[in-house]
Structure formats: C-alpha cells, structure tokens
mmCIF file with all atom_site columns, C-alpha atoms in Angstrom:
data_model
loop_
_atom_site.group_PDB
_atom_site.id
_atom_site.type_symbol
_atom_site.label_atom_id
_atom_site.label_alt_id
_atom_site.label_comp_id
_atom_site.label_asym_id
_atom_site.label_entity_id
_atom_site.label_seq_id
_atom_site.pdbx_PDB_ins_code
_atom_site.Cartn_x
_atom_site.Cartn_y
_atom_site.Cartn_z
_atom_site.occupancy
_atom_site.B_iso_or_equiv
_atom_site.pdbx_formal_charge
_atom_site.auth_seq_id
_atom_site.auth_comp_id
_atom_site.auth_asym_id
_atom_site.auth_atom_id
_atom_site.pdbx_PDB_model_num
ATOM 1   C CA . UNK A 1 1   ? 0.000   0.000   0.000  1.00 68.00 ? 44  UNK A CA 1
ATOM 2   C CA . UNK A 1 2   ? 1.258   3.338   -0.939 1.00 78.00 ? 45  UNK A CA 1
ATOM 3   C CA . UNK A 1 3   ? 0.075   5.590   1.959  1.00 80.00 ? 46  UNK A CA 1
ATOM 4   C CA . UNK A 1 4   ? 1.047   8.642   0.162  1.00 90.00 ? 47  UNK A CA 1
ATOM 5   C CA . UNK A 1 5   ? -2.005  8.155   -2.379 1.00 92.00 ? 48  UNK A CA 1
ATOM 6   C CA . UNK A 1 6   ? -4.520  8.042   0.814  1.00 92.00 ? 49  UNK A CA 1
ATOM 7   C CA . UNK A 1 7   ? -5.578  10.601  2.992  1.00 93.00 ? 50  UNK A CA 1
ATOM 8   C CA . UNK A 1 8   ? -6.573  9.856   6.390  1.00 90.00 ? 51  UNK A CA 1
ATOM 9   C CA . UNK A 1 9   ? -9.919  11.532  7.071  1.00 91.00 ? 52  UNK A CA 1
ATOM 10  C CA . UNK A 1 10  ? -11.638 12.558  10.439 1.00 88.00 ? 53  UNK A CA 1
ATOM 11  C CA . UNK A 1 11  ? -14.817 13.623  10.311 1.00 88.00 ? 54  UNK A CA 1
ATOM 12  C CA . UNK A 1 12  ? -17.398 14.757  13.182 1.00 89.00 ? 55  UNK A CA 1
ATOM 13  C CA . UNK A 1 13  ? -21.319 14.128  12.094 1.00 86.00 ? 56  UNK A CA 1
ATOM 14  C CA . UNK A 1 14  ? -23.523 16.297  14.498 1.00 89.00 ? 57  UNK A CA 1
ATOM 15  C CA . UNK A 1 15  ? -26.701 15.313  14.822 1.00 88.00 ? 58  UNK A CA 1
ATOM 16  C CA . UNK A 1 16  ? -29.735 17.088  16.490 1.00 89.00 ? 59  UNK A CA 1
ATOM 17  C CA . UNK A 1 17  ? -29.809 16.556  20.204 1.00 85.00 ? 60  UNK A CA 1
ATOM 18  C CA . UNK A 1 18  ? -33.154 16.458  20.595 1.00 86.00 ? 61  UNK A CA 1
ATOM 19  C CA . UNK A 1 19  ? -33.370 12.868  18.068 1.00 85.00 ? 62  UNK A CA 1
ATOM 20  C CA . UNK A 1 20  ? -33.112 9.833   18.367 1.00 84.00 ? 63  UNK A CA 1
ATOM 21  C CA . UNK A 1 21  ? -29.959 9.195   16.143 1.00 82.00 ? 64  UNK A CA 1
ATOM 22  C CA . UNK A 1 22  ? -26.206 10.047  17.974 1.00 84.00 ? 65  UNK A CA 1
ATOM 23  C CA . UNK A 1 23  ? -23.528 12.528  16.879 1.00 86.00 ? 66  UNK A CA 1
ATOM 24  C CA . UNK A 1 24  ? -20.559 10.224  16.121 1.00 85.00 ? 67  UNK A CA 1
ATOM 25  C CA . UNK A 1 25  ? -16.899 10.467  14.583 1.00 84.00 ? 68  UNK A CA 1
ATOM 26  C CA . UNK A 1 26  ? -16.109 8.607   11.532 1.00 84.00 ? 69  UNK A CA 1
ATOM 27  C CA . UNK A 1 27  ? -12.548 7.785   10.126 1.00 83.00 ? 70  UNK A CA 1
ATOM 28  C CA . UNK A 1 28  ? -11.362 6.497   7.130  1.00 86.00 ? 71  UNK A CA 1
ATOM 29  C CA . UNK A 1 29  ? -8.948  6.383   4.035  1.00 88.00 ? 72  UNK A CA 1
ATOM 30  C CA . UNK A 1 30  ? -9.523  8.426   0.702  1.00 93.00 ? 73  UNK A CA 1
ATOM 31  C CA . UNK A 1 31  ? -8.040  7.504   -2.358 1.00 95.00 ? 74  UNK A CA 1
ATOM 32  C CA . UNK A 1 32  ? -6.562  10.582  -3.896 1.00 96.00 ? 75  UNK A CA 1
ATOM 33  C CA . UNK A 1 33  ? -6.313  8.533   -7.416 1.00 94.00 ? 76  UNK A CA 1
ATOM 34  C CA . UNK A 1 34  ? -7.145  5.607   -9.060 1.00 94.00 ? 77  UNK A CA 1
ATOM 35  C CA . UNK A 1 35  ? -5.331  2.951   -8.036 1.00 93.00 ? 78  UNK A CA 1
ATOM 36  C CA . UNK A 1 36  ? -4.900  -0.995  -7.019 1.00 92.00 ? 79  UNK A CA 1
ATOM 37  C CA . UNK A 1 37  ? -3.707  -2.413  -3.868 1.00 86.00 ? 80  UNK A CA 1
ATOM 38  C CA . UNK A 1 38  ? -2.381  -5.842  -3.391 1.00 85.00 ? 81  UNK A CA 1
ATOM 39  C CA . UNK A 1 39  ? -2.011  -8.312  -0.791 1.00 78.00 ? 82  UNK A CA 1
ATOM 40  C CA . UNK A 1 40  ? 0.326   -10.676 -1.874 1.00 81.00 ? 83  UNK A CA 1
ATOM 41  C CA . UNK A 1 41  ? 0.055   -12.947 1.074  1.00 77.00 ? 84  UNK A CA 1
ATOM 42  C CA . UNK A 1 42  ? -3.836  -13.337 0.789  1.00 76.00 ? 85  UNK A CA 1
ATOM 43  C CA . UNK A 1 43  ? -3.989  -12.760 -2.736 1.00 80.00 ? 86  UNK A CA 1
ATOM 44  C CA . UNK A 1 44  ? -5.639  -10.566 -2.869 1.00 83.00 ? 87  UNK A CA 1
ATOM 45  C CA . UNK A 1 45  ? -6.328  -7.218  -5.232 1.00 89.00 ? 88  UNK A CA 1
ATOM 46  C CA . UNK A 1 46  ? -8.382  -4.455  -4.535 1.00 87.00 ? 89  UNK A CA 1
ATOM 47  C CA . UNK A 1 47  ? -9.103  -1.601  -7.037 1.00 92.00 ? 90  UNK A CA 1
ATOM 48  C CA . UNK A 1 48  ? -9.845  2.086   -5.832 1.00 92.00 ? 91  UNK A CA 1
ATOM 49  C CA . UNK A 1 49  ? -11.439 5.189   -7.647 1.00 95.00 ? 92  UNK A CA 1
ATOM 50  C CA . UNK A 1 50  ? -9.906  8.240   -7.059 1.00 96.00 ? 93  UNK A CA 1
ATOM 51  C CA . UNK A 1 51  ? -12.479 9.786   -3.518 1.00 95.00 ? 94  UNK A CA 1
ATOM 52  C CA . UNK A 1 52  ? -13.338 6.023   -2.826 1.00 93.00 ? 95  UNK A CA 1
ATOM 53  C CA . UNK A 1 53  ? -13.774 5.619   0.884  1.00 89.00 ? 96  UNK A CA 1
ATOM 54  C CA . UNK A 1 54  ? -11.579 2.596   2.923  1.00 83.00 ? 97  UNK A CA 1
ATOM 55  C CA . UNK A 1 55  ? -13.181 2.354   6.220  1.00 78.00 ? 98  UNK A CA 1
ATOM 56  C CA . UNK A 1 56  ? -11.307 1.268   9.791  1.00 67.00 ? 99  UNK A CA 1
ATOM 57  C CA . UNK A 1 57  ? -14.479 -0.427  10.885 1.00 67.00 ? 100 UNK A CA 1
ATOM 58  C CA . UNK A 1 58  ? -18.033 -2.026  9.831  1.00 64.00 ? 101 UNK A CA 1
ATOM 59  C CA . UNK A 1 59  ? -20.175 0.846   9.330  1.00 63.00 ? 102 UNK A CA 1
ATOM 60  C CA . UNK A 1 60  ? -19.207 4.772   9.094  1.00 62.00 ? 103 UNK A CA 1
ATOM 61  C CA . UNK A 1 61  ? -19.160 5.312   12.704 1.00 61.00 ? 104 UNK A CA 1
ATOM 62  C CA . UNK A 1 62  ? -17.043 4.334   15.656 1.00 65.00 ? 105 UNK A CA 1
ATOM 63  C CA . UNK A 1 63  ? -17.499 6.731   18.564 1.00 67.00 ? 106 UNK A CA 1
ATOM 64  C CA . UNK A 1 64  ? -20.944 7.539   19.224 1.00 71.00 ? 107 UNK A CA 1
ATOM 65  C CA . UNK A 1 65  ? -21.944 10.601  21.217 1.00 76.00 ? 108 UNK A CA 1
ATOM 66  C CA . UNK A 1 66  ? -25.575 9.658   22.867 1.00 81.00 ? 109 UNK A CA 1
ATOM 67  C CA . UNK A 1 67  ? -26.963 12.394  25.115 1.00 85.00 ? 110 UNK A CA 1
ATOM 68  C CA . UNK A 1 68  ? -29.582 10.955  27.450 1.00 87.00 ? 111 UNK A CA 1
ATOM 69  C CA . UNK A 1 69  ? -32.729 11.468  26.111 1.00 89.00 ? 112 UNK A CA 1
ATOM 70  C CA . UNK A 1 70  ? -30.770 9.306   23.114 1.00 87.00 ? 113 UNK A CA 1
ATOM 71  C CA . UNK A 1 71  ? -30.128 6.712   25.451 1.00 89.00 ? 114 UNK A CA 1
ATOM 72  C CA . UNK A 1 72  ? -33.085 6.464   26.515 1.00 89.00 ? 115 UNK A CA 1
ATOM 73  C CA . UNK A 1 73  ? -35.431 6.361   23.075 1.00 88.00 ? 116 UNK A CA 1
ATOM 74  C CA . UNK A 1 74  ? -32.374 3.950   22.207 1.00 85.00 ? 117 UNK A CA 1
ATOM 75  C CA . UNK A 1 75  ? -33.713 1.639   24.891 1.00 89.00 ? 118 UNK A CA 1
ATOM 76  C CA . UNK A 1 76  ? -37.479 2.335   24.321 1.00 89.00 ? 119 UNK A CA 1
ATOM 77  C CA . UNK A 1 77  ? -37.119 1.167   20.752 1.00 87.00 ? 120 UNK A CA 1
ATOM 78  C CA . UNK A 1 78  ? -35.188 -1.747  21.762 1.00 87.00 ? 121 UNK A CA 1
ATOM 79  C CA . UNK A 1 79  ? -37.307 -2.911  24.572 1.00 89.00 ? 122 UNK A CA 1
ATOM 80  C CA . UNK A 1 80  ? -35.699 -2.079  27.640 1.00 92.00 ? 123 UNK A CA 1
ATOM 81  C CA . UNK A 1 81  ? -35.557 0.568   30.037 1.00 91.00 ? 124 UNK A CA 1
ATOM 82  C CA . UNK A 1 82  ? -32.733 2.876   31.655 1.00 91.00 ? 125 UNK A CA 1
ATOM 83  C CA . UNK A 1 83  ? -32.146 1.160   35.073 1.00 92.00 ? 126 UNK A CA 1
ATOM 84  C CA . UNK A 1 84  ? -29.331 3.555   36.027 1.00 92.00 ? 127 UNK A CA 1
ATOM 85  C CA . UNK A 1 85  ? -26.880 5.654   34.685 1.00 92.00 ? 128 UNK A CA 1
ATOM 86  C CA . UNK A 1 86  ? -23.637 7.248   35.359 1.00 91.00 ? 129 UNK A CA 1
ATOM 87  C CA . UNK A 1 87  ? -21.391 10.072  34.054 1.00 89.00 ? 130 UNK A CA 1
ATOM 88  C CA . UNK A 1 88  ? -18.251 11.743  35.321 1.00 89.00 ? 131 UNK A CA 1
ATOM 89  C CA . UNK A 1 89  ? -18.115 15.454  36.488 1.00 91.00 ? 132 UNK A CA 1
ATOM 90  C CA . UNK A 1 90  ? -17.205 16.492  33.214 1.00 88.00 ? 133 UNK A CA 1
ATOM 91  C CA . UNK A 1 91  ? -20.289 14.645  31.505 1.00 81.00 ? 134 UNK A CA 1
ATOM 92  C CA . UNK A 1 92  ? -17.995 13.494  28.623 1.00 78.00 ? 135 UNK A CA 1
ATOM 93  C CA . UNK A 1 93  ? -18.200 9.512   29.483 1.00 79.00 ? 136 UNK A CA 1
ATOM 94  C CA . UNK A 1 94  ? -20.264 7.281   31.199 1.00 85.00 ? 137 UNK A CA 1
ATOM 95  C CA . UNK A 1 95  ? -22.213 3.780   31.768 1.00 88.00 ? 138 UNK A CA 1
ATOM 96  C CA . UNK A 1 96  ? -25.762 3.211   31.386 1.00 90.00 ? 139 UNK A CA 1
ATOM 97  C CA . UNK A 1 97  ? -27.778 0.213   32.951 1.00 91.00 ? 140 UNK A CA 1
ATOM 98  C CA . UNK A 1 98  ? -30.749 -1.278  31.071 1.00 92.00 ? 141 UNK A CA 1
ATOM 99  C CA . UNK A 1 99  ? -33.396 -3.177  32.095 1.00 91.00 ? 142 UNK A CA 1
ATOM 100 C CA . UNK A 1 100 ? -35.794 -5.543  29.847 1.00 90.00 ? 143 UNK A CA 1
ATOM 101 C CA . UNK A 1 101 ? -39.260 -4.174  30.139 1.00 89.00 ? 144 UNK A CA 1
ATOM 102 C CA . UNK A 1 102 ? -41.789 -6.616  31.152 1.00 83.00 ? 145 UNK A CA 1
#
C-alpha cells in the first residue's frame, strides 16, 4: 500500500440533540487517485477510484456521542428501560444500565 495516495480523514457528524440518532466520529482512508492495492500474502487485489472511501471499521461510525434522552429512546425502541446511569463530572463519558421491560 502506498500511503502517500490516501488521505486519512476525520470527520465529526452532528446530529440534532433532541433525536433519536447520535452525533458520532467517523474515520477512514480516501483515495486521492485511481489505483490498485495488493495483498500478496492473501492474494488478494483491490481496485480504488480516485475519492473512494476505505473504512477502519463495519459501518461509518465508531465513537458515538448519545446524550440521554438518546439513550433512553435507544432503549425504548429496543425494549428495555434505563435502570441507572452514570457520568463523570465532566459529563464526557459514562455507563448506562438497562433493564428488559416486562
């Protein structure tokens, strides 16, 4: 892989506060040209457009930022309630409890 014909992208996706669906960060690699990468030990080829996205991970997103009302409507829709939750002073992590819903 030539890493000087990606760019590593970081990207923040805000979303309202008030919905249902998280802010979140997504990462990935953009092709800056048309190009093909091999793996010689899998044997493998794989053919980029110049733009084409490579992601780091299944799906666009990999650090969610849930607010609590998010949390909560996240648990609604799923069939559970928020048991309990917990945040640090700063409010910038925390752990959330659910509990099925009879």
């Amino acid at each position: 892989m030539d890493s000087a014909k990606f760019e590593l992208v970081t990207d923040f996706i805000e979303k309202p506060a008030d919905g249902d669906c998280p802010s979140y960060v997504m990462g990935y690699w953009r092709s800056l040209a048309a190009q093909r990468m091999t793996f010689r030990k899998l044997g493998l080829n794989l053919d980029f457009h110049s733009g084409e996205k490579f992601f780091f991970t299944d799906g666009p997103n990999w650090s969610c930022k849930w607010n609590l009302h998010q949390i909560r409507r996240l648990a609604e829709k799923s069939g559970f309630a928020l048991e309990d939750y917990w945040t640090n002073e700063a409010e910038d992590y925390g752990t959330v409890c659910f509990a099925p819903v009879p």
